[in-house]
């Protein structure tokens, strides 16, 4: 088995204590790169994890800027690995998500959505969400 150096470094730089479950879950996100995955996907891959531990781990990962929530076109919540500049105080995932209408596959799409929006003066953006729907490369 390979030593999850990258996962360890990421936990450390995001001020999270390393536990074997955290490492295991983070490894799954690292291997999925820009692909969003659901609770169920993770539960299926991690050995002996209860839902509460998983829920708490995902919540602390989101809080510390390791992963972000993705609500796909059907209102289903998924999670994806953050961009490198996200940390415990700020998320910078101002990108769109592509959702395949056929297989449900959801991916992060590069490009800042906010840069082209003319947000009125005095308004503060807290969260940006844009879902692009269509067919993924496999289904198309
Ligand atoms: Zn983020
Ligand atoms: Zn598809
Ligand atoms: Zn994303």
Short mmCIF file of C-alpha atoms and ligand atoms in Angstrom, two decimals:
data_model
loop_
_atom_site.label_atom_id
_atom_site.label_comp_id
_atom_site.label_asym_id
_atom_site.label_seq_id
_atom_site.Cartn_x
_atom_site.Cartn_y
_atom_site.Cartn_z
CA UNK A 1 0.00 0.00 0.00
CA UNK A 2 1.29 3.46 -0.84
CA UNK A 3 1.82 6.00 1.90
CA UNK A 4 -0.72 8.81 1.48
CA UNK A 5 1.80 11.66 1.69
CA UNK A 6 -0.34 14.17 -0.17
CA UNK A 7 -3.36 13.47 2.02
CA UNK A 8 -1.22 13.86 5.14
CA UNK A 9 0.19 17.17 3.94
CA UNK A 10 -3.25 18.44 3.10
CA UNK A 11 -4.64 17.60 6.54
CA UNK A 12 -1.66 19.30 8.12
CA UNK A 13 -1.85 22.46 6.02
CA UNK A 14 -5.59 22.73 6.70
CA UNK A 15 -5.03 22.41 10.43
CA UNK A 16 -6.75 19.05 10.80
CA UNK A 17 -5.49 16.33 13.06
CA UNK A 18 -4.61 13.21 11.13
CA UNK A 19 -6.65 10.12 11.76
CA UNK A 20 -6.71 7.00 9.64
CA UNK A 21 -10.32 7.59 8.62
CA UNK A 22 -9.66 11.17 7.61
CA UNK A 23 -6.70 10.04 5.54
CA UNK A 24 -8.75 7.31 3.94
CA UNK A 25 -11.62 9.64 3.04
CA UNK A 26 -9.31 12.37 1.77
CA UNK A 27 -7.51 9.81 -0.39
CA UNK A 28 -10.83 9.02 -2.07
CA UNK A 29 -11.35 12.70 -2.88
CA UNK A 30 -7.79 13.01 -4.17
CA UNK A 31 -8.29 10.05 -6.48
CA UNK A 32 -11.53 11.54 -7.84
CA UNK A 33 -9.90 14.93 -8.52
CA UNK A 34 -12.61 17.14 -10.07
CA UNK A 35 -15.37 14.54 -9.86
CA UNK A 36 -18.03 15.14 -7.21
CA UNK A 37 -19.01 12.15 -5.09
CA UNK A 38 -21.91 11.46 -2.74
CA UNK A 39 -21.99 10.25 0.86
CA UNK A 40 -22.99 6.87 -0.45
CA UNK A 41 -20.03 6.67 -2.84
CA UNK A 42 -17.68 7.29 0.08
CA UNK A 43 -19.50 4.94 2.43
CA UNK A 44 -19.12 2.17 -0.13
CA UNK A 45 -15.36 2.69 -0.35
CA UNK A 46 -14.33 3.22 3.27
CA UNK A 47 -14.05 0.13 5.41
CA UNK A 48 -16.10 0.09 8.61
CA UNK A 49 -17.32 3.64 8.79
CA UNK A 50 -20.55 4.67 10.44
CA UNK A 51 -22.68 7.41 9.00
CA UNK A 52 -22.15 9.82 11.87
CA UNK A 53 -18.36 9.65 11.62
CA UNK A 54 -18.57 10.11 7.88
CA UNK A 55 -20.96 13.04 8.24
CA UNK A 56 -18.69 14.72 10.81
CA UNK A 57 -15.58 14.13 8.73
CA UNK A 58 -17.17 15.64 5.63
CA UNK A 59 -18.42 18.59 7.66
CA UNK A 60 -14.97 19.32 9.07
CA UNK A 61 -13.39 18.92 5.62
CA UNK A 62 -15.84 21.51 4.26
CA UNK A 63 -15.18 23.81 7.22
CA UNK A 64 -11.42 23.59 6.74
CA UNK A 65 -11.47 24.20 3.00
CA UNK A 66 -10.55 20.72 1.81
CA UNK A 67 -13.78 19.91 -0.01
CA UNK A 68 -16.89 21.83 -1.06
CA UNK A 69 -20.52 20.92 -1.33
CA UNK A 70 -22.01 20.47 -4.76
CA UNK A 71 -25.76 20.38 -5.16
CA UNK A 72 -26.37 18.69 -8.48
CA UNK A 73 -29.32 19.38 -10.76
CA UNK A 74 -31.58 16.99 -8.82
CA UNK A 75 -31.00 18.58 -5.44
CA UNK A 76 -28.68 15.76 -4.43
CA UNK A 77 -25.72 16.83 -2.29
CA UNK A 78 -22.27 15.74 -3.39
CA UNK A 79 -18.76 16.78 -2.45
CA UNK A 80 -15.66 17.56 -4.45
CA UNK A 81 -12.03 18.40 -3.73
CA UNK A 82 -11.37 22.12 -3.32
CA UNK A 83 -9.05 24.32 -5.27
CA UNK A 84 -5.64 24.77 -3.68
CA UNK A 85 -6.36 28.25 -2.38
CA UNK A 86 -9.31 27.25 -0.19
CA UNK A 87 -8.60 27.23 3.52
CA UNK A 88 -10.35 27.20 6.89
CA UNK A 89 -11.52 30.80 6.54
CA UNK A 90 -12.46 30.99 2.86
CA UNK A 91 -13.63 28.90 -0.04
CA UNK A 92 -12.78 30.10 -3.53
CA UNK A 93 -14.69 27.53 -5.54
CA UNK A 94 -16.48 30.01 -7.76
CA UNK A 95 -16.75 27.52 -10.57
CA UNK A 96 -19.68 25.86 -12.28
CA UNK A 97 -20.59 22.19 -11.97
CA UNK A 98 -21.57 20.03 -14.87
CA UNK A 99 -24.26 17.47 -14.19
CA UNK A 100 -24.94 14.64 -16.62
CA UNK A 101 -28.69 14.18 -17.07
CA UNK A 102 -28.26 10.57 -18.06
CA UNK A 103 -25.82 8.99 -15.58
CA UNK A 104 -25.83 11.67 -12.87
CA UNK A 105 -22.07 12.19 -13.03
CA UNK A 106 -21.12 15.62 -11.63
CA UNK A 107 -17.81 17.41 -12.19
CA UNK A 108 -16.21 20.73 -11.27
CA UNK A 109 -15.69 22.98 -14.30
CA UNK A 110 -12.75 25.40 -14.38
CA UNK A 111 -13.43 29.12 -14.66
CA UNK A 112 -14.55 31.81 -12.25
CA UNK A 113 -18.30 32.49 -12.49
CA UNK A 114 -18.21 35.64 -10.38
CA UNK A 115 -15.74 37.48 -12.62
CA UNK A 116 -18.42 38.02 -15.29
CA UNK A 117 -21.29 38.82 -12.93
CA UNK A 118 -22.06 42.46 -12.32
CA UNK A 119 -22.91 42.23 -8.64
CA UNK A 120 -24.44 45.59 -7.54
CA UNK A 121 -22.34 47.81 -5.28
CA UNK A 122 -22.96 47.09 -1.62
CA UNK A 123 -23.89 43.44 -2.18
CA UNK A 124 -21.69 40.74 -0.70
CA UNK A 125 -21.37 37.30 -2.30
CA UNK A 126 -21.17 34.41 0.17
CA UNK A 127 -21.67 31.47 -2.09
CA UNK A 128 -21.86 30.91 -5.81
CA UNK A 129 -23.57 27.98 -7.40
CA UNK A 130 -24.10 27.24 -11.08
CA UNK A 131 -25.17 23.90 -12.50
CA UNK A 132 -24.69 23.17 -16.17
CA UNK A 133 -26.75 20.22 -17.34
CA UNK A 134 -26.19 18.02 -20.32
CA UNK A 135 -24.48 14.78 -21.26
CA UNK A 136 -21.03 13.69 -20.12
CA UNK A 137 -18.41 12.40 -22.55
CA UNK A 138 -19.43 8.79 -21.89
CA UNK A 139 -23.17 9.34 -22.38
CA UNK A 140 -22.87 11.68 -25.31
ZN1 LIG B 1 -13.28 25.27 -1.41
ZN1 LIG B 2 -23.19 10.61 -18.22
ZN1 LIG B 3 -16.58 22.10 -7.57
#
